[in-house]
Amino acid sequence: MKVLVAVKRVVDFNVKIRVRSDGSGVDTSGVKMSMNPYDEIALEEAVRLVEAGIASEIIAVSIGPQGCKDTLRTALAIGASRAIHIVMDEMANPLEPLSVAKVLKAISERERPELILLGKQAIDDDANQTAQMVAALLGWGQGTFASNLEIKDGTATVVREVDGGLETLKLKLPCVISTDLRLNEPRYASLPNIMKAKRKPFETIALEDLGIDTRPRLTVLSTDEPDIRPVGKIVNSVQDLVHKLKTEAKVI
Amino acid sequence: MMRTLVLVDHDNQNLGLQTLNTITCAKALGTVDVLVAGENCQDVVNACAQIADVQSVLVADGPGLKQGLAEAVAPVLKSLAENYDALLAPATSLGKNIMPRVAAMLDVQQLSDILAVVNENTFKRAVFAGNAIQTVQSSDPIKVITVRSTAFFTAPMTGGHADVKAVPFMAPPELSKFISTERTVSSRPDLSSSTVVISGGRGVGSKENFALLEKVADHLGAAIGASRAAVDAGFAPNDLQVGQTGKMVAPELYIAVGISGAIQHLAGMKDSRVIVAINSDPDAPIFTIADYGLVADLFEVLPELAAALEE
Ligand SMILES: Cc1cc2nc3c(=O)[nH]c(=O)nc-3n(C[C@H](O)[C@H](O)[C@H](O)COP(=O)(O)OP(=O)(O)OC[C@H]3O[C@@H](n4cnc5c(N)ncnc54)[C@H](O)[C@@H]3O)c2cc1C
Ligand SMILES: Nc1ncnc2c1ncn2[C@@H]1O[C@H](COP(=O)(O)O)[C@@H](O)[C@H]1O
């Protein structure tokens, strides 16, 4: 079974981003970039499927500017069999989830995986859309926000993190899964595997060559800093706290 | 005036309260119809018909729709889309699961988790864990939107007299099957809509120690929340996680106990009206957004707090 894993290059989760004061966007120059944390989880799950003898090949796909090559090399070092980079102009409009989903559909039609694993959410756009959209475009079932996955007899049994607790679904393969935080704990790439990754197949495709209309539907008119909360006070005791909550904040 | 359709979040018996905030958001755009897709969901339909300003309640009631699976519900929404200018759902796990599937079926770029309506085409939403707010304009002929409940008032549950119409729908494709659900049972208020929330983090140390928070919550009628670290460690169930990728809350009072204040946690609670932080580390980032900070050992002060509230 082939598994396709989508990995996005994003600003590292530890970085507190800066909003440009002219409202033109977020300043990402010189900022540490990493693989989207949920995609690390997706990749880890794929590697475990290979280790369990269920999957035979993992294709990591990333769509974006040149820097995505680093993300894909990391994916190869962690255990992807080969990488596909859909390269686009650094200055071009960032791709919206619908366009990413269309690209992933095209790659999927070429590669014919039985499972596509994505993160549930990219931590830059916080969209939480791409997996559901790929599933729709391919006409496949979707198991979003997965905290457990079992592949057996042509089906995927997926436990989902939902508002009220947990929900278990059975999906027909091929299907799309999006990962939640508690699906697994991703491993780090070891030094020998980083070396080995350099010899793994790496394909680059120009976005234009796919012939997909990826013009954005949304225009960002401005990007602003959120409202800043006024500086609070340190209270000295529980008595003091309760008193202030009653008389000053009037919340209890 | 736009014509909008709101997907109702429900469990076939009870209306999910975040639907009411979504209706308020939809009202800012135009007229509001709602869709109840489920099985034997008459109680929900009745409740929806009474919500102020709802014009029509569309009902798709049948066996394949009981569990709200995306593969089943998305085609129903798609079939109704041509009559509307906007389709909305609360950004609950139901809305987040279904709406992007609908959007892709309609070839529309969804607007996720919106915070404000600027005009018919323009909306505000948070990116980068709430550290930037974008104003975005959509050129799609129909808007597909999920709504952050904490950013909109709840629509009144009375005063409406909507007409109720059954809508035809096709048997769902055999792509997915519901197996089971494991609900977190709690007698406490719902985390997303509670006016008081007390959340525990890694500092709380164990599942048993969460009892210290429970005591305080009892006196305040509060919902319990948790940080990711507390959920990962098994101190609290997953659906109590507050943050960028958990639940968004904005109560009147939020008390963070043994939580350091990582940006991913702040993203989910920094719009609370009053924030209290209890942490033994004076340099914990949570103090930078707290209105009242108490630098103390939680094991000492939580029992004191429960006692003080009892008086
Ligand atoms: C992709 C991604 C998504 C994430 N999403 C979320 C999310 O949605 N929500 C979320 O919460 N996190 C999220 N996180 C995790 C986040 O980055 C932090 O790791 C997490 O919030 C830390 O939880 P914590 O504050 O409980 O633990 P810690 O950071 O370990 O803090 C524990 C605190 O307890 C204090 N403490 C210890 N003992 C005591 C005591 N006896 N009395 C008082 N104080 C004490 C310590 O001083 C410390 O400040 C996410 C991370 C990633 C990568
Ligand atoms: N440019 C991209 N390249 C590769 N994968 C992507 C890209 N954008 C989104 N994804 C995948 O889609 C998931 C959800 O992203 P989003 O819908 O933007 O929140 C991510 O976790 C990735 O797995």
XYZ file of C-alpha atoms and ligand atoms in Angstrom:
639
model
C 0.000 0.000 0.000
C 1.262 3.432 -0.972
C 0.825 6.305 1.440
C 0.944 9.964 0.461
C 1.892 12.436 3.190
C 1.486 16.188 2.734
C 4.066 18.255 4.605
C 3.937 22.019 4.829
C 6.811 24.312 5.672
C 5.696 26.826 8.285
C 7.151 29.274 10.798
C 8.388 27.154 13.721
C 5.810 26.747 16.482
C 8.165 28.306 19.036
C 8.480 31.593 17.154
C 6.250 34.477 18.120
C 5.678 36.169 14.781
C 5.866 39.925 14.167
C 3.140 41.762 12.334
C 4.459 44.505 10.024
C 3.327 47.859 11.299
C 1.990 48.937 7.894
C -0.548 46.116 7.937
C 1.037 44.427 4.937
C 1.565 41.066 6.571
C 3.680 38.985 8.883
C 7.443 39.407 8.874
C 8.961 35.993 8.226
C 12.430 37.081 7.101
C 15.144 35.275 9.010
C 12.578 33.388 11.072
C 13.111 29.707 11.863
C 11.017 27.499 9.583
C 9.994 23.899 10.304
C 7.694 21.149 9.208
C 4.144 21.818 10.409
C 3.922 19.859 13.713
C 0.786 17.979 12.646
C 2.547 16.863 9.481
C 5.353 15.393 11.576
C 2.648 13.333 13.233
C 1.211 12.331 9.846
C 4.636 11.274 8.640
C 5.363 9.351 11.842
C 2.106 7.448 11.407
C 3.062 6.545 7.853
C 6.488 5.330 8.976
C 4.837 3.154 11.622
C 2.582 1.640 8.940
C 5.676 0.718 6.959
C 7.336 -0.733 10.051
C 4.218 -2.783 10.723
C 4.376 -4.193 7.183
C 1.105 -2.506 6.205
C 2.465 0.222 3.952
C 5.153 -0.327 1.352
C 6.023 3.167 0.255
C 5.708 6.716 1.603
C 5.615 9.654 -0.782
C 6.113 13.006 0.892
C 4.718 16.012 -0.961
C 5.260 19.677 -0.254
C 4.002 22.633 -2.223
C 5.775 25.957 -1.954
C 8.975 27.853 -2.608
C 12.527 26.475 -2.615
C 12.686 26.242 1.179
C 10.282 23.291 1.057
C 13.231 21.209 -0.125
C 14.558 21.302 3.448
C 11.230 20.144 4.792
C 11.152 17.289 2.307
C 14.732 16.286 3.144
C 13.684 16.084 6.766
C 10.746 13.922 5.702
C 13.101 11.589 3.821
C 15.390 11.373 6.836
C 12.475 10.470 9.082
C 11.371 7.698 6.758
C 9.633 8.845 3.579
C 10.648 6.711 0.572
C 10.692 9.570 -1.893
C 9.800 13.220 -2.148
C 7.870 15.386 -4.577
C 8.348 19.127 -4.457
C 5.740 21.202 -6.271
C 7.773 24.336 -6.611
C 6.299 27.802 -6.935
C 7.541 31.342 -6.939
C 8.506 32.679 -3.515
C 6.842 35.993 -4.290
C 3.620 34.520 -5.637
C 0.481 34.595 -3.550
C 0.532 31.835 -0.994
C -1.585 28.887 -2.034
C -4.972 28.613 -0.435
C -6.166 25.251 0.927
C -8.457 24.705 -2.071
C -5.498 25.035 -4.440
C -3.320 22.797 -2.278
C -6.123 20.235 -2.314
C -6.300 20.414 -6.120
C -2.558 19.855 -6.395
C -2.709 16.924 -3.999
C -5.565 15.455 -6.015
C -3.459 15.666 -9.182
C -0.499 13.985 -7.484
C -2.794 11.371 -6.037
C -4.240 10.549 -9.444
C -0.743 9.966 -10.694
C 0.557 8.000 -7.713
C -2.623 6.131 -6.723
C -2.026 5.902 -2.957
C -4.542 4.069 -0.790
C -4.112 6.494 2.038
C -3.398 10.216 2.208
C -2.224 11.535 5.558
C -2.273 15.260 6.326
C -2.080 17.425 9.385
C -5.411 18.640 10.713
C -4.270 22.247 10.610
C -1.359 24.299 9.377
C -0.175 26.461 12.262
C 0.306 29.508 10.039
C -3.052 29.885 8.291
C -4.941 27.891 10.973
C -7.351 26.880 8.198
C -8.101 23.235 9.000
C -9.452 22.581 5.500
C -7.063 20.818 3.165
C -7.688 17.193 4.209
C -11.465 17.554 3.991
C -11.103 19.254 0.597
C -8.846 16.565 -0.883
C -11.295 13.929 0.301
C -14.154 15.814 -1.373
C -12.282 16.319 -4.653
C -11.334 12.639 -4.846
C -14.738 11.450 -3.621
C -13.094 9.564 -0.752
C -14.049 9.155 2.893
C -12.383 11.364 5.490
C -11.192 10.662 9.026
C -10.309 14.033 10.466
C -8.642 14.891 13.820
C -7.419 11.301 14.246
C -6.030 10.133 17.570
C -5.833 6.469 16.573
C -5.607 4.680 13.236
C -5.801 1.016 12.335
C -5.586 -0.301 8.772
C -6.970 -3.787 8.142
C -8.815 -5.651 5.388
C -9.220 -2.668 3.104
C -10.587 -0.394 5.811
C -9.247 2.269 8.114
C -10.642 2.391 11.627
C -10.083 5.850 12.973
C -10.686 7.336 16.384
C -11.464 11.056 16.093
C -11.111 13.787 18.698
C -14.474 15.557 18.675
C -16.099 18.190 20.886
C -17.845 15.757 23.199
C -15.035 13.192 23.477
C -14.017 10.512 20.985
C -15.725 8.995 17.961
C -14.794 5.856 16.039
C -15.420 5.516 12.298
C -14.639 2.856 9.725
C -13.608 4.176 6.319
C -13.264 2.337 3.044
C -9.792 2.605 1.495
C -8.646 4.701 -0.230
C -9.328 7.468 2.253
C -7.935 10.674 3.709
C -6.850 11.021 7.333
C -5.955 14.223 9.183
C -3.913 13.920 12.344
C -4.510 15.318 15.803
C -1.866 15.823 18.475
C -2.330 12.568 20.318
C -2.042 10.163 17.368
C 1.622 9.469 18.119
C 4.871 11.061 19.201
C 7.016 11.817 16.179
C 10.615 10.646 16.156
C 13.663 12.716 15.259
C 15.819 11.971 12.259
C 19.031 10.159 13.188
C 22.349 11.238 11.685
C 22.808 8.063 9.580
C 19.275 8.474 8.250
C 19.952 12.103 7.352
C 22.927 10.863 5.314
C 20.906 8.080 3.704
C 18.122 10.491 2.827
C 20.443 12.272 0.421
C 20.310 9.273 -1.902
C 16.533 8.923 -1.907
C 14.546 9.924 -5.021
C 13.590 13.596 -5.096
C 11.358 14.933 -7.831
C 10.662 18.582 -8.539
C 7.619 19.695 -10.516
C 6.831 23.294 -11.436
C 3.375 24.263 -10.238
C 2.542 25.759 -13.652
C 3.217 22.417 -15.317
C 0.302 20.819 -13.494
C -2.113 23.065 -15.364
C -4.221 23.768 -12.297
C -5.889 27.121 -11.748
C -4.475 28.183 -8.401
C -5.394 31.847 -8.504
C -6.416 32.921 -5.024
C -10.052 33.531 -4.155
C -9.239 35.563 -1.081
C -7.471 38.907 -0.900
C -5.887 39.841 2.385
C -6.740 43.530 2.763
C -4.725 43.988 5.940
C -2.952 42.079 8.666
C -3.075 43.596 12.117
C -1.791 42.995 15.592
C -4.481 41.661 17.936
C -5.683 43.970 20.722
C -3.165 44.076 23.523
C -4.445 43.451 27.029
C -3.633 46.091 29.627
C -0.934 45.077 32.092
C -2.373 43.236 35.076
C -1.514 43.195 38.769
C 0.181 40.737 41.029
C -1.937 39.983 44.079
C -0.375 38.852 47.322
C -2.831 36.383 48.710
C -5.953 34.414 48.018
C -7.911 36.872 50.202
C -6.634 39.744 48.099
C -7.527 37.906 44.882
C -11.063 37.084 45.969
C -11.562 40.657 47.177
C -10.434 42.109 43.831
C -12.533 39.655 41.814
C -15.561 40.701 43.846
C -15.135 44.448 44.115
C -12.904 45.475 41.209
C -13.533 42.984 38.400
C -17.017 42.117 39.672
C -16.897 38.638 38.195
C -17.801 36.631 41.297
C -29.414 41.392 1.640
C -27.754 37.992 1.380
C -29.598 34.751 1.849
C -27.776 32.554 4.333
C -28.099 28.943 5.468
C -26.711 27.850 8.831
C -25.847 24.202 9.485
C -27.208 23.281 12.929
C -24.881 21.477 15.337
C -26.887 18.950 17.367
C -27.056 15.372 18.633
C -30.603 14.676 17.379
C -32.026 15.750 20.733
C -30.335 18.937 21.787
C -29.345 21.990 19.865
C -25.599 22.702 20.059
C -25.481 26.157 21.627
C -22.749 27.457 19.345
C -25.323 27.326 16.544
C -26.902 30.392 18.182
C -23.735 32.449 17.841
C -23.482 31.408 14.213
C -27.037 32.595 13.612
C -26.094 36.013 15.001
C -23.173 36.102 12.581
C -25.416 35.045 9.686
C -27.898 37.777 10.591
C -25.180 40.344 10.032
C -25.137 39.156 6.409
C -28.838 38.838 5.656
C -31.773 36.475 6.059
C -31.267 33.234 7.961
C -32.500 29.721 7.214
C -31.123 26.741 9.105
C -30.547 23.127 8.111
C -31.090 20.304 10.575
C -29.612 17.092 9.165
C -30.093 14.058 11.387
C -32.384 11.223 12.286
C -35.440 11.550 14.526
C -34.344 15.070 15.225
C -37.797 16.595 15.757
C -36.847 18.152 19.121
C -33.999 20.008 17.479
C -36.268 21.140 14.646
C -38.795 22.468 17.161
C -36.101 24.327 19.056
C -34.749 25.862 15.843
C -38.188 27.049 14.725
C -38.375 29.244 17.825
C -35.006 30.949 17.462
C -35.509 34.641 16.798
C -35.019 35.699 13.170
C -34.829 32.224 11.686
C -37.089 32.215 8.622
C -37.119 28.573 7.571
C -35.943 25.370 9.154
C -34.929 22.900 6.471
C -35.017 19.317 7.665
C -33.165 16.347 6.224
C -34.212 13.474 8.474
C -33.125 9.940 7.687
C -31.062 6.969 8.878
C -27.896 7.894 6.983
C -27.734 11.288 8.628
C -27.893 10.296 12.288
C -24.220 10.742 13.106
C -23.539 13.885 11.115
C -20.873 12.222 8.974
C -19.264 14.616 6.506
C -19.698 12.220 3.580
C -23.456 12.198 4.221
C -24.168 15.808 5.229
C -21.939 17.645 2.738
C -24.006 16.553 -0.310
C -27.192 17.797 1.403
C -25.671 21.244 1.860
C -24.335 21.191 -1.655
C -27.769 20.430 -3.078
C -29.228 23.445 -1.261
C -26.376 25.833 -2.033
C -27.821 27.335 -5.215
C -30.548 29.050 -3.167
C -28.063 30.835 -0.912
C -25.277 33.425 -0.925
C -23.574 32.061 2.175
C -23.386 28.751 4.021
C -22.292 28.955 7.641
C -21.570 26.561 10.499
C -20.113 26.988 13.954
C -16.388 26.147 14.136
C -17.149 23.080 16.243
C -15.727 19.677 15.405
C -18.872 19.105 13.329
C -18.585 22.340 11.347
C -14.831 22.016 10.873
C -15.270 18.514 9.536
C -18.147 19.139 7.139
C -17.786 22.671 5.750
C -14.447 22.350 3.909
C -15.876 19.272 2.185
C -18.846 21.360 1.079
C -16.586 24.218 -0.005
C -14.461 21.934 -2.185
C -17.594 20.396 -3.743
C -18.680 23.930 -4.673
C -15.173 24.996 -5.750
C -15.104 27.664 -3.052
C -12.267 28.743 -0.749
C -13.706 28.525 2.776
C -13.278 31.212 5.412
C -12.392 29.408 8.654
C -13.236 30.467 12.186
C -14.204 34.066 11.429
C -14.192 36.700 14.171
C -16.122 39.500 12.496
C -18.178 40.422 9.459
C -16.913 43.620 7.824
C -19.311 43.469 4.861
C -20.842 40.881 2.553
C -17.459 39.920 1.117
C -15.054 40.845 3.852
C -14.332 39.138 7.142
C -11.789 39.088 9.943
C -9.990 35.966 11.081
C -7.046 35.055 13.250
C -3.879 33.434 11.921
C -0.620 32.302 13.570
C -2.293 31.218 16.811
C -4.116 34.505 17.152
C -0.963 36.600 16.860
C -2.227 38.317 13.735
C -5.702 39.265 12.583
C -6.352 39.254 8.854
C -9.064 41.177 7.061
C -9.884 39.044 4.020
C -12.088 39.648 1.034
C -13.611 36.725 -0.819
C -14.316 36.757 -4.545
C -16.277 33.501 -4.484
C -19.917 33.824 -5.570
C -21.037 31.870 -2.512
C -19.314 32.165 0.859
C -18.618 29.060 2.923
C -17.834 30.083 6.472
C -17.146 28.629 9.894
C -17.740 30.956 12.823
C -15.885 31.415 16.092
C -18.686 31.376 18.652
C -16.942 33.511 21.237
C -16.863 36.425 18.798
C -20.666 36.667 18.379
C -23.583 36.967 20.799
C -26.014 34.096 21.159
C -29.282 34.568 19.257
C -32.371 34.423 21.504
C -33.933 30.950 21.619
C -37.433 32.359 21.650
C -39.496 34.815 19.660
C -39.153 33.124 16.279
C -41.808 31.294 14.289
C -39.999 29.765 11.360
C -41.712 27.512 8.877
C -40.438 23.944 8.705
C -39.735 22.251 5.376
C -38.482 18.762 4.657
C -35.781 18.717 2.002
C -35.011 15.748 -0.234
C -31.609 14.108 0.072
C -29.840 11.151 -1.412
C -28.676 8.057 0.430
C -25.120 8.792 1.567
C -22.233 7.211 -0.328
C -20.807 4.129 1.367
C -17.492 5.679 2.229
C -17.653 5.830 5.994
C -19.480 4.100 8.790
C -20.074 5.215 12.326
C -18.903 2.641 14.881
C -19.110 4.170 18.323
C -18.721 7.232 20.444
C -17.178 7.776 23.830
C -18.704 10.876 25.389
C -17.066 12.665 28.255
C -19.800 12.782 30.879
C -19.854 15.838 33.038
C -22.450 17.719 35.004
C -20.516 20.930 34.501
C -21.387 23.718 32.068
C -20.187 23.369 28.500
C -16.586 24.563 28.207
C -17.133 26.634 25.059
C -20.042 28.641 26.434
C -19.461 28.701 30.205
C -19.099 32.129 31.828
C -16.395 30.854 34.169
C -13.602 28.440 33.260
C -10.834 27.075 35.450
C -8.065 25.278 33.562
C -5.199 23.148 34.795
C -1.829 22.503 33.223
C 1.146 20.248 33.697
C 1.764 21.884 37.078
C -1.344 20.193 38.457
C 0.671 16.983 38.324
C -1.973 14.245 38.075
C -5.522 13.374 37.207
C -6.343 13.025 40.905
C -5.036 16.513 41.627
C -7.603 17.950 39.218
C -10.005 17.447 42.157
C -8.470 20.632 43.590
C -9.760 22.531 40.550
C -13.112 20.746 40.737
C -13.676 22.099 44.264
C -13.127 25.670 43.110
C -15.252 25.026 40.005
C -18.113 23.796 42.207
C -18.269 27.133 43.998
C -18.077 29.172 40.800
C -20.313 27.016 38.608
C -17.315 26.814 36.308
C -16.372 24.557 33.433
C -13.025 22.759 33.632
C -10.403 23.206 30.926
C -6.853 21.996 30.422
C -3.634 22.718 28.578
C -2.328 20.367 25.955
C 0.373 19.140 28.329
C -2.284 18.184 30.881
C -4.321 16.339 28.246
C -1.273 14.574 26.783
C -0.313 13.421 30.276
C -3.790 11.981 30.776
C -4.805 14.403 33.564
C -7.887 15.522 31.586
C -9.873 14.267 28.565
C -8.986 15.560 25.085
C -12.144 17.595 24.638
C -11.117 19.888 27.501
C -8.029 21.186 25.698
C -8.101 24.949 25.364
C -5.957 26.561 22.681
C -5.020 27.112 19.070
C -5.983 23.591 18.176
C -8.390 22.823 20.991
C -11.368 24.845 22.120
C -11.660 28.606 21.903
C -13.115 30.090 25.068
C -13.848 33.645 26.149
C -15.620 33.505 29.506
C -16.163 36.375 31.931
C -13.542 34.773 34.168
C -10.718 32.402 33.183
C -8.472 30.959 35.873
C -5.252 29.323 34.636
C -3.630 27.048 37.190
C -0.153 25.562 36.689
C -0.162 26.630 33.046
C 2.946 28.363 31.663
C 1.165 30.323 28.921
C 2.563 29.002 25.626
C 1.269 30.952 22.601
C -0.804 27.955 21.557
C -2.645 28.018 24.871
C -3.078 31.802 24.911
C -4.638 31.604 21.443
C -7.609 29.807 22.956
C -8.335 32.008 25.983
C -6.832 35.471 25.671
C -10.173 37.016 24.733
C -11.574 36.140 28.167
C -12.810 39.228 30.006
C -10.888 38.669 33.237
C -7.889 36.344 33.432
C -6.416 35.018 36.672
C -3.127 33.115 36.671
C -1.833 30.950 39.496
C 1.723 29.804 38.926
C 4.773 29.320 41.143
C 7.135 30.743 38.525
C 7.017 34.565 38.542
C 8.453 34.581 34.999
C 5.767 32.352 33.491
C 4.461 34.039 30.314
C 0.861 33.553 31.462
C 1.389 36.537 33.803
C 1.889 38.846 30.822
C -1.771 38.504 29.880
C -3.295 37.951 33.325
C -5.365 40.699 34.965
C -4.603 39.173 38.346
C -1.544 37.055 38.978
C -0.875 34.997 42.073
C 2.690 33.712 42.328
C 2.173 30.704 44.547
C 2.143 26.944 44.885
C -1.188 25.780 43.526
C -1.376 22.990 46.098
C -1.444 25.608 48.835
C -3.704 28.204 47.284
C -6.396 26.118 45.567
C -7.760 24.750 48.882
C -7.585 28.289 50.297
C -9.449 29.610 47.282
C -12.156 26.958 47.580
C -12.549 27.832 51.267
C -12.675 31.572 50.596
C -15.370 31.094 47.952
C -17.412 28.952 50.292
C -17.800 31.823 52.729
C 1.050 22.193 16.975
C 0.880 22.507 18.423
C -0.380 22.793 18.885
C -0.572 23.059 20.241
N -1.826 23.339 20.663
C -2.034 23.607 21.969
C -3.330 23.930 22.471
O -4.306 23.970 21.719
N -3.466 24.190 23.798
C -2.406 24.157 24.665
O -2.601 24.376 25.891
N -1.177 23.850 24.209
C -0.968 23.567 22.898
N 0.291 23.242 22.471
C 1.355 23.006 23.483
C 2.029 24.264 23.996
O 3.075 24.617 23.129
C 2.618 24.001 25.404
O 3.518 22.920 25.330
C 1.562 23.659 26.454
O 0.526 24.634 26.413
C 2.197 23.645 27.819
O 1.261 23.240 28.789
P 1.451 23.683 30.317
O 1.472 25.159 30.406
O 0.413 22.949 31.093
O 2.835 23.027 30.696
P 4.243 23.719 31.029
O 4.662 24.626 29.962
O 5.142 22.609 31.408
O 3.921 24.614 32.288
C 3.612 24.116 33.553
C 3.556 25.319 34.494
O 3.145 24.884 35.770
C 3.850 25.652 36.752
N 3.858 24.883 37.997
C 4.487 23.707 38.240
N 4.242 23.308 39.494
C 3.449 24.246 40.066
C 2.871 24.404 41.366
N 3.028 23.484 42.306
N 2.122 25.501 41.612
C 1.931 26.445 40.640
N 2.465 26.343 39.408
C 3.210 25.256 39.117
C 5.218 25.853 36.162
O 5.836 27.016 36.718
C 4.908 26.026 34.675
O 4.755 27.392 34.321
C 0.517 23.009 21.130
C 1.788 22.736 20.648
C 1.977 22.482 19.307
C 3.336 22.192 18.809
N 1.646 23.988 0.853
C 1.419 22.759 1.364
N 2.235 21.733 1.067
C 2.016 20.506 1.574
N 1.008 20.213 2.411
C 0.165 21.196 2.749
C 0.326 22.517 2.261
N -0.682 23.280 2.782
C -1.412 22.454 3.580
N -0.900 21.204 3.570
C -1.420 20.022 4.300
O -2.730 20.295 4.754
C -2.803 20.282 6.174
C -3.838 21.251 6.689
O -3.550 22.570 6.293
P -4.611 23.766 6.372
O -5.860 23.263 5.734
O -3.971 24.895 5.628
O -4.786 24.064 7.834
C -1.374 20.518 6.612
O -1.154 20.016 7.905
C -0.594 19.770 5.539
O -0.610 18.375 5.794
